[in-house]
PDB file of C-alpha atoms in Angstrom:
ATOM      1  CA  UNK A   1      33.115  -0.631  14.556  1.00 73.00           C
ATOM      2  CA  UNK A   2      29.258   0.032  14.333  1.00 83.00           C
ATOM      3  CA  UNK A   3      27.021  -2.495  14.764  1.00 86.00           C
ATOM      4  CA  UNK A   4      24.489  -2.989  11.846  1.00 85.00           C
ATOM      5  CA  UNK A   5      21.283  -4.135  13.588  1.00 86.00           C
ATOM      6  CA  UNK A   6      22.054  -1.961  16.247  1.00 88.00           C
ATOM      7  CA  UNK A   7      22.208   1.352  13.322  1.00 89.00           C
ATOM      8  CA  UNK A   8      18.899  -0.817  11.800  1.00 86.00           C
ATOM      9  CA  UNK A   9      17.386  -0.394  15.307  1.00 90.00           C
ATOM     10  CA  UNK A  10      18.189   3.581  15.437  1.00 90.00           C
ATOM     11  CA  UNK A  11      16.573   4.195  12.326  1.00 89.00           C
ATOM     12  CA  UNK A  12      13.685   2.287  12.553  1.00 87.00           C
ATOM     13  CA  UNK A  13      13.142   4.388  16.307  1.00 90.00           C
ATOM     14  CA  UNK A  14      14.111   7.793  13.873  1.00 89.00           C
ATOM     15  CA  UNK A  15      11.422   6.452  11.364  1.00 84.00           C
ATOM     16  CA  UNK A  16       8.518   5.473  13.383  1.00 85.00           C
ATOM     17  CA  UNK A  17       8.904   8.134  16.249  1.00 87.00           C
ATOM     18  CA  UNK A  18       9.238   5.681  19.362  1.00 90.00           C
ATOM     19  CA  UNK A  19      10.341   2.733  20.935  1.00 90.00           C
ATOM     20  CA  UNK A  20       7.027   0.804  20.238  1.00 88.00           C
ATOM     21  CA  UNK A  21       6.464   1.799  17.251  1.00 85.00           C
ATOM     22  CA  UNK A  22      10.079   0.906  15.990  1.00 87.00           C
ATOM     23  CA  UNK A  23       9.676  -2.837  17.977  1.00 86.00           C
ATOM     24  CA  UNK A  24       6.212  -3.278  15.546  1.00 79.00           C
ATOM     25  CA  UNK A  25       8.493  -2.234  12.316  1.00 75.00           C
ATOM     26  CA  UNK A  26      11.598  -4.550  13.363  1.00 78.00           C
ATOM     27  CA  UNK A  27       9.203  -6.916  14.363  1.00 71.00           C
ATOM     28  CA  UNK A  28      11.195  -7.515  17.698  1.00 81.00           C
ATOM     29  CA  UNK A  29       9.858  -6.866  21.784  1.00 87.00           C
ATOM     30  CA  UNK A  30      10.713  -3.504  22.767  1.00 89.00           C
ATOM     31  CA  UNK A  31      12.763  -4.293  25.178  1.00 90.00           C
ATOM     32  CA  UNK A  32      15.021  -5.781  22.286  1.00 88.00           C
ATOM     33  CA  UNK A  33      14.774  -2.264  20.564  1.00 89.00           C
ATOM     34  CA  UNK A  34      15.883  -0.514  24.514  1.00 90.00           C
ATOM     35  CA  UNK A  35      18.844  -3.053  24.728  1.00 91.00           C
ATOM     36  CA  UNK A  36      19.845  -2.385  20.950  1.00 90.00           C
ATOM     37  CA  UNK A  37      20.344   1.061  21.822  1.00 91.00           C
ATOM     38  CA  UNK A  38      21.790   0.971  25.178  1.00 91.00           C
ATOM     39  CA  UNK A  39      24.891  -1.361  23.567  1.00 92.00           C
ATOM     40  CA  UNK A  40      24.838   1.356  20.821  1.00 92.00           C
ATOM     41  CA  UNK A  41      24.919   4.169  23.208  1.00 91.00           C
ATOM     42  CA  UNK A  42      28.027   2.320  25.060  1.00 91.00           C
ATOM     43  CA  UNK A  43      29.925   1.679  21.172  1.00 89.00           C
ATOM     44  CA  UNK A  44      29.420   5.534  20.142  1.00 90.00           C
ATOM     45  CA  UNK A  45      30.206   6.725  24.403  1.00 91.00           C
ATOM     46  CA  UNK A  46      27.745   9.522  23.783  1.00 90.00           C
ATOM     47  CA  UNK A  47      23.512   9.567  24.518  1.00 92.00           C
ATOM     48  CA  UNK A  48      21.541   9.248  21.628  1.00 92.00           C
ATOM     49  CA  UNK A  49      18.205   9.040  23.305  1.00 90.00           C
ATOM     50  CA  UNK A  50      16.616  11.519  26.063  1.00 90.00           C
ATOM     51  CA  UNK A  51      13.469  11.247  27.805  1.00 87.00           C
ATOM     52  CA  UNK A  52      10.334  12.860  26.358  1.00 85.00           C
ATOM     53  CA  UNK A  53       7.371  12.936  28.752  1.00 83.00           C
ATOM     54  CA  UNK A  54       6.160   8.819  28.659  1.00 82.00           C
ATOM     55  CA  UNK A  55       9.116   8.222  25.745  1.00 85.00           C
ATOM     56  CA  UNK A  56      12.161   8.970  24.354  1.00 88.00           C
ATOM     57  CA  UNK A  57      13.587  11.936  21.906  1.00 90.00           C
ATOM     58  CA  UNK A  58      16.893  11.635  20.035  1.00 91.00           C
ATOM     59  CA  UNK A  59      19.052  13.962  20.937  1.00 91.00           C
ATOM     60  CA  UNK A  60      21.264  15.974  18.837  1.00 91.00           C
ATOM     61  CA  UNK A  61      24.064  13.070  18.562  1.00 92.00           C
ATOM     62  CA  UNK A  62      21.370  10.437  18.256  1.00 89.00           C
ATOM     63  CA  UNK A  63      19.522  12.830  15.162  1.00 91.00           C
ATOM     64  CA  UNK A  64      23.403  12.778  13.602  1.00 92.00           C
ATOM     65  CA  UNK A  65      24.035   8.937  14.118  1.00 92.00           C
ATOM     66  CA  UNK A  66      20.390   8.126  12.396  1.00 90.00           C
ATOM     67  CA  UNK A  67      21.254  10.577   9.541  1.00 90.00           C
ATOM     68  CA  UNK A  68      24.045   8.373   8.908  1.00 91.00           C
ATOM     69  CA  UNK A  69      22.174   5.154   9.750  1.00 88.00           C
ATOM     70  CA  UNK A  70      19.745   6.085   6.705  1.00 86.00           C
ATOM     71  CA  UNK A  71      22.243   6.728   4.381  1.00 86.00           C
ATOM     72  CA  UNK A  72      24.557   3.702   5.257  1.00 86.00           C
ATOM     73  CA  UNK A  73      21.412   1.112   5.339  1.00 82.00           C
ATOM     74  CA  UNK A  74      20.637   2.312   2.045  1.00 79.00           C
ATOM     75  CA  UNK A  75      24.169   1.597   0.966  1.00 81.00           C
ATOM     76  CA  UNK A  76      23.455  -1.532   2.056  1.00 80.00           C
ATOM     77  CA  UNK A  77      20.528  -2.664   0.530  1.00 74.00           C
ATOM     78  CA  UNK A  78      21.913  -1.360  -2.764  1.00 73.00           C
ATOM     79  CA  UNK A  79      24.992  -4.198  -2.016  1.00 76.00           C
ATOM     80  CA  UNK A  80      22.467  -6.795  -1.692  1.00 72.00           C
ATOM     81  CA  UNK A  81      20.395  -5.674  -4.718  1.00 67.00           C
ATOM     82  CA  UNK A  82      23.894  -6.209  -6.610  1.00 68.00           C
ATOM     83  CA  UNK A  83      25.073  -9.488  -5.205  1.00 69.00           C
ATOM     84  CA  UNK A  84      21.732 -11.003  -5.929  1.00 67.00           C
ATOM     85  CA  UNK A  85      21.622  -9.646  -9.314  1.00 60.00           C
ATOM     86  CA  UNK A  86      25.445 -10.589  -9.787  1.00 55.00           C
ATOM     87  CA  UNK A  87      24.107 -14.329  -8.547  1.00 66.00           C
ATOM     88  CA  UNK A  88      21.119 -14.272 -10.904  1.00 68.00           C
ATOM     89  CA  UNK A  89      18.886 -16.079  -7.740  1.00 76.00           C
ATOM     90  CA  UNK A  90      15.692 -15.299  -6.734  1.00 85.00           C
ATOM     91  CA  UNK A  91      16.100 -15.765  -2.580  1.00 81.00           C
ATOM     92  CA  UNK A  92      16.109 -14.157   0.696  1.00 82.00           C
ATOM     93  CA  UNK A  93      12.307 -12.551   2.079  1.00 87.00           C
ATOM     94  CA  UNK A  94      10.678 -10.309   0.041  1.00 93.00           C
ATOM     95  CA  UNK A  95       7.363  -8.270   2.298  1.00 93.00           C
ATOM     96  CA  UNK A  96       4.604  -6.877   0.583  1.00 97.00           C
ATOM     97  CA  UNK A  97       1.461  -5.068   0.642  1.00 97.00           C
ATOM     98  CA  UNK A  98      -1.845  -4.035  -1.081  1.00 97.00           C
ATOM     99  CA  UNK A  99      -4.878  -2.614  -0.794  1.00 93.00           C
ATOM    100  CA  UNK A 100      -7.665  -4.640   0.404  1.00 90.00           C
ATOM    101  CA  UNK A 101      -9.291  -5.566  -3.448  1.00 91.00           C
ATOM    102  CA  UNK A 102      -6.132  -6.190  -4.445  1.00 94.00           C
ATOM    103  CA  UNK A 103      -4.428  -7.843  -1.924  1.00 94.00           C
ATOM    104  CA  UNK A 104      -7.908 -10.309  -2.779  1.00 91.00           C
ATOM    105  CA  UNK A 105      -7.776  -9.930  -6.345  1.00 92.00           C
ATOM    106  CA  UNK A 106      -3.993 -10.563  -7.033  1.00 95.00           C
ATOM    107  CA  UNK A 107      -2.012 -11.769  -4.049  1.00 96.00           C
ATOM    108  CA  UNK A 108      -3.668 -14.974  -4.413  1.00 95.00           C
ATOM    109  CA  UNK A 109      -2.432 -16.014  -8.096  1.00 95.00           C
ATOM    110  CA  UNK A 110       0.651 -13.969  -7.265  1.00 97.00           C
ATOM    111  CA  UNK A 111       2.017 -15.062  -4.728  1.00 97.00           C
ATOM    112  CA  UNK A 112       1.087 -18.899  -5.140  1.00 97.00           C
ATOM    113  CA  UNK A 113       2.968 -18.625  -8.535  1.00 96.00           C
ATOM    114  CA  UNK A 114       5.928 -17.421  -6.997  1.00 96.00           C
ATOM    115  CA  UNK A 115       6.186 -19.877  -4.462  1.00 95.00           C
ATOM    116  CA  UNK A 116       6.047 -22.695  -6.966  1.00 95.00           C
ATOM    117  CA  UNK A 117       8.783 -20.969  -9.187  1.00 94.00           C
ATOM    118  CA  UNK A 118      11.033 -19.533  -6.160  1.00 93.00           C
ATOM    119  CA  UNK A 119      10.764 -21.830  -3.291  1.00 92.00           C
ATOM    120  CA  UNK A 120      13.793 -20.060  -1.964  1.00 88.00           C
ATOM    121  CA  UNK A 121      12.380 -17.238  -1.786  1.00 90.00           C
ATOM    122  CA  UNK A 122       9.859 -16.393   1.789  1.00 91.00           C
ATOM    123  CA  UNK A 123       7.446 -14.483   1.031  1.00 96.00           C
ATOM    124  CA  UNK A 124       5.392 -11.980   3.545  1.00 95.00           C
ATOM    125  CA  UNK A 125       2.600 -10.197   2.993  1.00 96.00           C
ATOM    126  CA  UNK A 126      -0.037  -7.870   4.565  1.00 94.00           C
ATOM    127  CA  UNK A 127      -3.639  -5.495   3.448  1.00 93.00           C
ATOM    128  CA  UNK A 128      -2.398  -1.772   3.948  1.00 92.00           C
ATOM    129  CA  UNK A 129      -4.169   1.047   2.443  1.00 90.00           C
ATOM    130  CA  UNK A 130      -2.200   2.674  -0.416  1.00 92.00           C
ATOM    131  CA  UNK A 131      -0.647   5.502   1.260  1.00 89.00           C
ATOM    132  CA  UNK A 132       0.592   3.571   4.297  1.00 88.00           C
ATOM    133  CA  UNK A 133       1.856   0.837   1.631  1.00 92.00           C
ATOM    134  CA  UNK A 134       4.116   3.650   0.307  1.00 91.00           C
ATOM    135  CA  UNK A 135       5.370   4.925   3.481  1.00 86.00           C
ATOM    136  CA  UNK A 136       6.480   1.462   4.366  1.00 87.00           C
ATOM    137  CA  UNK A 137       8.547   0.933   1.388  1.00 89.00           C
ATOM    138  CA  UNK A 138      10.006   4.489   2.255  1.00 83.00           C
ATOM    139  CA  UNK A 139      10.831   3.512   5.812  1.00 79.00           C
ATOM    140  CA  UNK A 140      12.045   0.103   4.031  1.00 81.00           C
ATOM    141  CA  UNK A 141       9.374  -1.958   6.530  1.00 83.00           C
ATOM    142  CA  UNK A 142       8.138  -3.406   2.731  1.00 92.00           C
ATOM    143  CA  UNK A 143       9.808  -4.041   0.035  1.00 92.00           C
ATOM    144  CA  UNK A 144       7.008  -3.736  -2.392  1.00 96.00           C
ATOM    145  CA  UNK A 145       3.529  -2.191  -1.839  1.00 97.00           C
ATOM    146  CA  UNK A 146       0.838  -2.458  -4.394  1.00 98.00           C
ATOM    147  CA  UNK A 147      -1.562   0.657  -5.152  1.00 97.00           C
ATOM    148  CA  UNK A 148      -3.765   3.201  -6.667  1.00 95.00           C
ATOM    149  CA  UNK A 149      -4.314   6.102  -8.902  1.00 92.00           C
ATOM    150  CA  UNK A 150      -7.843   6.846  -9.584  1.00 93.00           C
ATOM    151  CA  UNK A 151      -7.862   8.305 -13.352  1.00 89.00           C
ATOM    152  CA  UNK A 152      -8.700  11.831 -12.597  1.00 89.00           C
ATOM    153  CA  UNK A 153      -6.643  11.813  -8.881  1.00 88.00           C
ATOM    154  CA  UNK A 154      -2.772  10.726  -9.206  1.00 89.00           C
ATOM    155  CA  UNK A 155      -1.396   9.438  -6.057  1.00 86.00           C
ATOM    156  CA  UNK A 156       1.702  11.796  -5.262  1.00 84.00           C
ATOM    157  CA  UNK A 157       5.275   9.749  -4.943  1.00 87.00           C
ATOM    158  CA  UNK A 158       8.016  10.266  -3.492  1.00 85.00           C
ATOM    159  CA  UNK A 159      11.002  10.630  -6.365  1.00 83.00           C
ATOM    160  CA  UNK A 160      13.439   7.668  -4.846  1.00 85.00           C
ATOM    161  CA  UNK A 161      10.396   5.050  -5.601  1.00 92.00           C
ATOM    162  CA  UNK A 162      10.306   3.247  -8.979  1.00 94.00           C
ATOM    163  CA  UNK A 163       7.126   2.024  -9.855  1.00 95.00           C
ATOM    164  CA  UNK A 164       5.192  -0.703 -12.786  1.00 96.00           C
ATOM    165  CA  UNK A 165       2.230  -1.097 -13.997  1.00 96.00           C
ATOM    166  CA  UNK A 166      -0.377  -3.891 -12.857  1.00 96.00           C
ATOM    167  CA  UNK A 167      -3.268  -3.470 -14.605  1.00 95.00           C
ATOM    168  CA  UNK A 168      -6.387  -0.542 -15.443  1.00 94.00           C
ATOM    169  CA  UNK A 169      -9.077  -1.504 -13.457  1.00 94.00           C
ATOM    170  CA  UNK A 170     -12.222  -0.239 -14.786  1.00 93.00           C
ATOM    171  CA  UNK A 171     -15.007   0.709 -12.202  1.00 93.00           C
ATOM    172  CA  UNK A 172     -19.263   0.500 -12.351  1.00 96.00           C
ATOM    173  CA  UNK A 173     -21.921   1.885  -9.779  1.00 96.00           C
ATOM    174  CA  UNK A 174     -23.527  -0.910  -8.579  1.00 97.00           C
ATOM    175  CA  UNK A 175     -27.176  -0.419  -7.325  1.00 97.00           C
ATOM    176  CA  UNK A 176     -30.008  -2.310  -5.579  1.00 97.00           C
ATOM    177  CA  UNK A 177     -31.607  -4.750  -8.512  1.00 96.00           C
ATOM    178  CA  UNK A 178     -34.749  -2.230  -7.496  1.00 96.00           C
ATOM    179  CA  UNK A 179     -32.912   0.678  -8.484  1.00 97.00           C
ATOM    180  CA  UNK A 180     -34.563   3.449 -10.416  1.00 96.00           C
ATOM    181  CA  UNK A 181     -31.408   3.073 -12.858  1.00 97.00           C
ATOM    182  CA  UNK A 182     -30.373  -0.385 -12.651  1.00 95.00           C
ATOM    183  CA  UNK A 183     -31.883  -1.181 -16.261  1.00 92.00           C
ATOM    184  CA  UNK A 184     -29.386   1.121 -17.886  1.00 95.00           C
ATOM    185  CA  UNK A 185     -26.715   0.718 -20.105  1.00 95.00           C
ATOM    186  CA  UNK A 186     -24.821   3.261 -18.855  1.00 95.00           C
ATOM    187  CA  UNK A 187     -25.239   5.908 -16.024  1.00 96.00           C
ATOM    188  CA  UNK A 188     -23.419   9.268 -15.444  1.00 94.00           C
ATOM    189  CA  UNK A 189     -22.637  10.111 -11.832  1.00 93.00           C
ATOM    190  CA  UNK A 190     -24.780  13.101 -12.022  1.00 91.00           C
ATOM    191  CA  UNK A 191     -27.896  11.022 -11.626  1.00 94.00           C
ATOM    192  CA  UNK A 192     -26.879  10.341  -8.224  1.00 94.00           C
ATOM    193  CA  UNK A 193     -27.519  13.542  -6.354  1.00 92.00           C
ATOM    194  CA  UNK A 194     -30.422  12.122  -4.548  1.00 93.00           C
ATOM    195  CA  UNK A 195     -28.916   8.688  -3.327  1.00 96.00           C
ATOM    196  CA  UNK A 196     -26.907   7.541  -0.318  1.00 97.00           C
ATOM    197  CA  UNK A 197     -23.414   6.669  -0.833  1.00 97.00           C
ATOM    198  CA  UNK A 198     -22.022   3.341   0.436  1.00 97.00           C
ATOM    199  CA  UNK A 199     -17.966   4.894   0.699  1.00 96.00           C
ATOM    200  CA  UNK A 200     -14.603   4.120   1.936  1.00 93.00           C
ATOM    201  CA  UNK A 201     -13.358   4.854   5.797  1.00 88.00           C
ATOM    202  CA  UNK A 202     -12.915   9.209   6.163  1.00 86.00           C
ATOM    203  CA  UNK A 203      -9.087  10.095   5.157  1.00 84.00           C
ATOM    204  CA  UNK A 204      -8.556   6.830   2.774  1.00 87.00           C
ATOM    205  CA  UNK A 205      -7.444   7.713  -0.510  1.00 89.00           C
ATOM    206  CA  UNK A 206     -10.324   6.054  -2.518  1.00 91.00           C
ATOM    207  CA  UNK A 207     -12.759   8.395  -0.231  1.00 93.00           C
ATOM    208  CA  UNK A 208     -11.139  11.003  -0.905  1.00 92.00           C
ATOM    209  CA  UNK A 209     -11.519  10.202  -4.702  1.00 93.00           C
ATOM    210  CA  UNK A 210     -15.163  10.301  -4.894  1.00 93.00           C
ATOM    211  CA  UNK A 211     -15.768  13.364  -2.902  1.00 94.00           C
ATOM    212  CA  UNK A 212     -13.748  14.988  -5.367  1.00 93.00           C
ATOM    213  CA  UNK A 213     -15.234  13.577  -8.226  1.00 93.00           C
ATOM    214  CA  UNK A 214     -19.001  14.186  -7.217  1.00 93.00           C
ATOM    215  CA  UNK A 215     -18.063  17.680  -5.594  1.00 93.00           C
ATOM    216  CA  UNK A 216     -16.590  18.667  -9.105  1.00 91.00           C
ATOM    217  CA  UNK A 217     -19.860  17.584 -10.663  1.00 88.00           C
ATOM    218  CA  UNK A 218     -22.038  20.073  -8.438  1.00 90.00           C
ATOM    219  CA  UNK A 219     -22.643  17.343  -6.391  1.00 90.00           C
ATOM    220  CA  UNK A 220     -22.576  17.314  -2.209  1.00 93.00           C
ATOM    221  CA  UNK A 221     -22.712  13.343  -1.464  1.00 93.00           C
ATOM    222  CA  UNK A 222     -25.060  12.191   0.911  1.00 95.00           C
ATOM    223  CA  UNK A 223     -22.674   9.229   2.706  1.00 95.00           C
ATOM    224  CA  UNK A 224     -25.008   6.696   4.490  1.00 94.00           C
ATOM    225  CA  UNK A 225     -22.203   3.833   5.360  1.00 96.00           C
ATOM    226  CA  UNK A 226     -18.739   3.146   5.631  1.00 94.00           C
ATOM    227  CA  UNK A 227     -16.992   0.263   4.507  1.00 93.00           C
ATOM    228  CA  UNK A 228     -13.037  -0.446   3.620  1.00 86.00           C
ATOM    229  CA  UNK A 229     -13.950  -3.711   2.141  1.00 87.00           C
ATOM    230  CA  UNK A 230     -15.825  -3.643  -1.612  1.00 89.00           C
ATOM    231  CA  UNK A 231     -18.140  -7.352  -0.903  1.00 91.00           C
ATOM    232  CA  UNK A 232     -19.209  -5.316   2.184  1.00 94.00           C
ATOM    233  CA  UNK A 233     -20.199  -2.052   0.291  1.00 95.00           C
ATOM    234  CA  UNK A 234     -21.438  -4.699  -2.014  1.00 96.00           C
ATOM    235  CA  UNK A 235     -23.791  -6.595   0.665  1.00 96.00           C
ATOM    236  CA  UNK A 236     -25.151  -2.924   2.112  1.00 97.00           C
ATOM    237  CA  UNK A 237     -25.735  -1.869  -1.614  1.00 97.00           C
ATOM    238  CA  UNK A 238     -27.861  -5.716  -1.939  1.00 97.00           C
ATOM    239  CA  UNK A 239     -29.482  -4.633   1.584  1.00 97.00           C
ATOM    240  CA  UNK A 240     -31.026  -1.628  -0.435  1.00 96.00           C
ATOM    241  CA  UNK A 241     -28.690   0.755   1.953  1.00 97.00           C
ATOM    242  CA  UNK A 242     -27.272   2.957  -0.626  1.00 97.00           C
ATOM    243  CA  UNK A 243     -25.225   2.369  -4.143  1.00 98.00           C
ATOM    244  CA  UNK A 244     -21.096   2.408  -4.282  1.00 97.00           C
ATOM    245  CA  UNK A 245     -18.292   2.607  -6.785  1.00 96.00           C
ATOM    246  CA  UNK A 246     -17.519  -1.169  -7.268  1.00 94.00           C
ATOM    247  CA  UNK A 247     -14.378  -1.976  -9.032  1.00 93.00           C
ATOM    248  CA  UNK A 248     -14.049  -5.054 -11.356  1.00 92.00           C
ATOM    249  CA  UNK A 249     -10.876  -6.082  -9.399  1.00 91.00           C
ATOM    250  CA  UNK A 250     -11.824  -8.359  -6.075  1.00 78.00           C
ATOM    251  CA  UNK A 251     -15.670  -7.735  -7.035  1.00 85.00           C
ATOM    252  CA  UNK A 252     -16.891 -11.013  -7.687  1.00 85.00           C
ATOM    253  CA  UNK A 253     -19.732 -12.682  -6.853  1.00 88.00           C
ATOM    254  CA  UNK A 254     -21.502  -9.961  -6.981  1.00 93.00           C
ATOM    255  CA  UNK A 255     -23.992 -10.459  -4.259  1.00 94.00           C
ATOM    256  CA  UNK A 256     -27.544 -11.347  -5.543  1.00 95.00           C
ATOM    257  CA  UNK A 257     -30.120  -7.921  -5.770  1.00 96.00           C
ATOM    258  CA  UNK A 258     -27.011  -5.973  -6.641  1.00 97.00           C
ATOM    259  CA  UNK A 259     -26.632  -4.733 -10.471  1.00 97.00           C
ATOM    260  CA  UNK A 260     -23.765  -3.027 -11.919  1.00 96.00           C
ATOM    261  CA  UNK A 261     -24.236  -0.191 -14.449  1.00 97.00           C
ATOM    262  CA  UNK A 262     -21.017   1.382 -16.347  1.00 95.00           C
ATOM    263  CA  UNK A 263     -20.299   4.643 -16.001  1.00 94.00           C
ATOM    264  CA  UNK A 264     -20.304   7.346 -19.162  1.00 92.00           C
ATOM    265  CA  UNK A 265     -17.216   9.219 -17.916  1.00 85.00           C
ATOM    266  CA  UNK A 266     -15.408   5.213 -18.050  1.00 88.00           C
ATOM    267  CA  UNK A 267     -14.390   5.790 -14.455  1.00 90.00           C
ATOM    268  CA  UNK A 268     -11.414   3.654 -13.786  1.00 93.00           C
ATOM    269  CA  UNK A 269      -8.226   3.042 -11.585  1.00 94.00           C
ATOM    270  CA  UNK A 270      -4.548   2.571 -12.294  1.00 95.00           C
ATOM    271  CA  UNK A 271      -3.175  -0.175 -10.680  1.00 97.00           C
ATOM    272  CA  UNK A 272       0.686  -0.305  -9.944  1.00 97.00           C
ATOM    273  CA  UNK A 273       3.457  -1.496  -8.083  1.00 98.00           C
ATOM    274  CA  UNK A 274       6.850   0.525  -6.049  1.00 97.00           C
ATOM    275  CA  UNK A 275       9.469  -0.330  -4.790  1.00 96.00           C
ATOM    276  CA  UNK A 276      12.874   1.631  -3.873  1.00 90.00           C
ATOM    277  CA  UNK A 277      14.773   2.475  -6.530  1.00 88.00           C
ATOM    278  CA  UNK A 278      17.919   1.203  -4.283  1.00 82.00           C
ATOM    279  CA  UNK A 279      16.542  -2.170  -4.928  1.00 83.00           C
ATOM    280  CA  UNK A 280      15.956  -2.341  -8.164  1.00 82.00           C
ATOM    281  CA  UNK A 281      18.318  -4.738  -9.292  1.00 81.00           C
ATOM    282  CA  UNK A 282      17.119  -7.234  -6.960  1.00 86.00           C
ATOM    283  CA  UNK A 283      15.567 -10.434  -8.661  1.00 88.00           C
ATOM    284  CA  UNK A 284      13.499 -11.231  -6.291  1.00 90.00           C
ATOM    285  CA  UNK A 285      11.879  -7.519  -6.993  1.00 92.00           C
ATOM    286  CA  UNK A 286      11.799  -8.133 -10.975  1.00 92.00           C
ATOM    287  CA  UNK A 287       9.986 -12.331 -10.309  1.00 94.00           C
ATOM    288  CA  UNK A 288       7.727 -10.483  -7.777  1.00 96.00           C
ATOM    289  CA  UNK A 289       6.416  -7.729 -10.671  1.00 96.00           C
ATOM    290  CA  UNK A 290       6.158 -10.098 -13.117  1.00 96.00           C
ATOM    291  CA  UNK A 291       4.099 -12.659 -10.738  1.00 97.00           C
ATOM    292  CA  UNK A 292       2.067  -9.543 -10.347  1.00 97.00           C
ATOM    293  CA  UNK A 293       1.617  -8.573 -13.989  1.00 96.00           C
ATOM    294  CA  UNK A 294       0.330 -11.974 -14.572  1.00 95.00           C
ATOM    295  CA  UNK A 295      -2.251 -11.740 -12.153  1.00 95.00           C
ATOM    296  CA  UNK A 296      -3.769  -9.138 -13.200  1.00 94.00           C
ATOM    297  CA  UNK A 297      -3.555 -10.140 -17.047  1.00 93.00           C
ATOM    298  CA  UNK A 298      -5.967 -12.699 -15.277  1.00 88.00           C
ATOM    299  CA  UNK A 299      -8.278 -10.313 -13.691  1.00 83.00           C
ATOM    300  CA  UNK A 300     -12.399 -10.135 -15.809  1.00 60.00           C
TER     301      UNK A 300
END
């Protein structure tokens, strides 16, 4: 008979690439992970792992055995999703992310309210960009990860994810209270040819977004400063450094000498939740939306 954990433990190595990295998704010592696998190696009598330079490759047994692993974790998840719906409860752990505004914006209200209505129910969370959100609920590290479309960039997903909708969070410039333009009612991102950017970290998704936007407006942004967090974009932007994209959700305060103008185009972002569609049964999953929902009915 195989040995749950220890198939949990060989898919989380086939997931993250190596013994360390599958220790930081189990959350166990990697020496736990090494013994896992030796006692699994002993059950099956054949070598799933082989040295690879400093680590370890599967080999062709150990690539079979995780193919398996996958498919019979999933079957088991999709058990527990129907015993907990069958028992109506909302229990067990339930591990979550979101990007940093909204991990500040909604976790708060969320999560508090679901702790007072679910006591049974432990809740973990952590700040992870959107696309690393998503690949943990695909490895099955998360069971819910909160994130972003902008409204003229969709975020690509995988077809096994189900996802809801938080909220449409709409988006302003915000400028130095000296600002050329901060007495405006509105501003089109046109006018800012000649400014510095205050902009996300290189590669992140929201970066991406508004090199695209101003690139397909003729534009070729001048980025001064990088920042993942919006209150410090906010506190360069009140330093006179530059202006940013500051969205209404986890913007406030708004630092003093910083002045946010709407946008003509209405520049906004979509705000949603996944989760695996194996799952979705899961009450704990439903409470957790709906906590999340009400959060951001709450948001302005």
């Amino acid at each position: 008979m195989l040995n749950l954990e220890r198939l949990r433990t060989l898919d989380a190595l086939a997931r993250h690439g190596s013994v360390s990295g599958a220790a930081d998704g189990l959350h166990i010592t990697t020496s736990a992970v090494s013994q896992q696998l030796a006692k699994l190696e002993r059950e099956v009598g054949q070598r799933l792992l082989a040295k690879n330079g400093r680590g370890v490759r599967l080999t062709d047994a150990g690539r079979l055995l995780a193919e398996h692993a996958a498919r019979i974790l999933s079957q088991v998840e999709l058990a527990q999703s129907d015993l907990e719906a069958q028992r109506g409860q909302v229990v067990g752990e339930l591990r979550l992310s979101a990007f940093p505004t909204a991990a500040r914006g909604l976790f708060p209200h969320a999560l508090a309210a679901l702790r007072e209505r679910h006591p049974a129910l432990r809740l973990r969370s952590c700040e992870l960009e959107p696309e690393q959100g998503i690949a943990g609920v695909v490895r099955g590290d998360l069971d819910l990860a909160v994130v972003l479309d902008w409204y003229n960039k969709p975020m690509a997903l995988p077809e096994d994810l189900v996802k809801a909708s938080i909220l449409d969070d709409p988006a302003e410039v915000a400028l130095p209270a000296n600002h050329r333009l901060a007495g405006r009612e509105e501003v089109d991102l046109g006018e800012f040819a000649d400014d510095e950017w205050i902009t996300w970290g290189d590669g992140e998704f929201c970066h991406e977004w508004l090199m695209f936007t101003l690139r397909s407006k003729g534009i070729e942004p001048i980025v001064g400063h990088r920042a993942a967090e919006t209150h410090t974009q906010l506190g360069l932007v009140a330093a006179g450094l530059g202006v940013c994209i500051a969205p209404l959700l986890g913007r406030h305060p708004v630092p003093d000498g910083v002045v946010t103008v709407p946008v003509t185009q209405r520049v906004r972002r979509h705000v949603y939740v996944v989760w695996r569609a194996d799952a979705d049964r899961r009450p704990s999953i439903r409470a957790a939306v709906q906590a999340l929902r009400a959060a951001g009915e709450s948001v302005g």
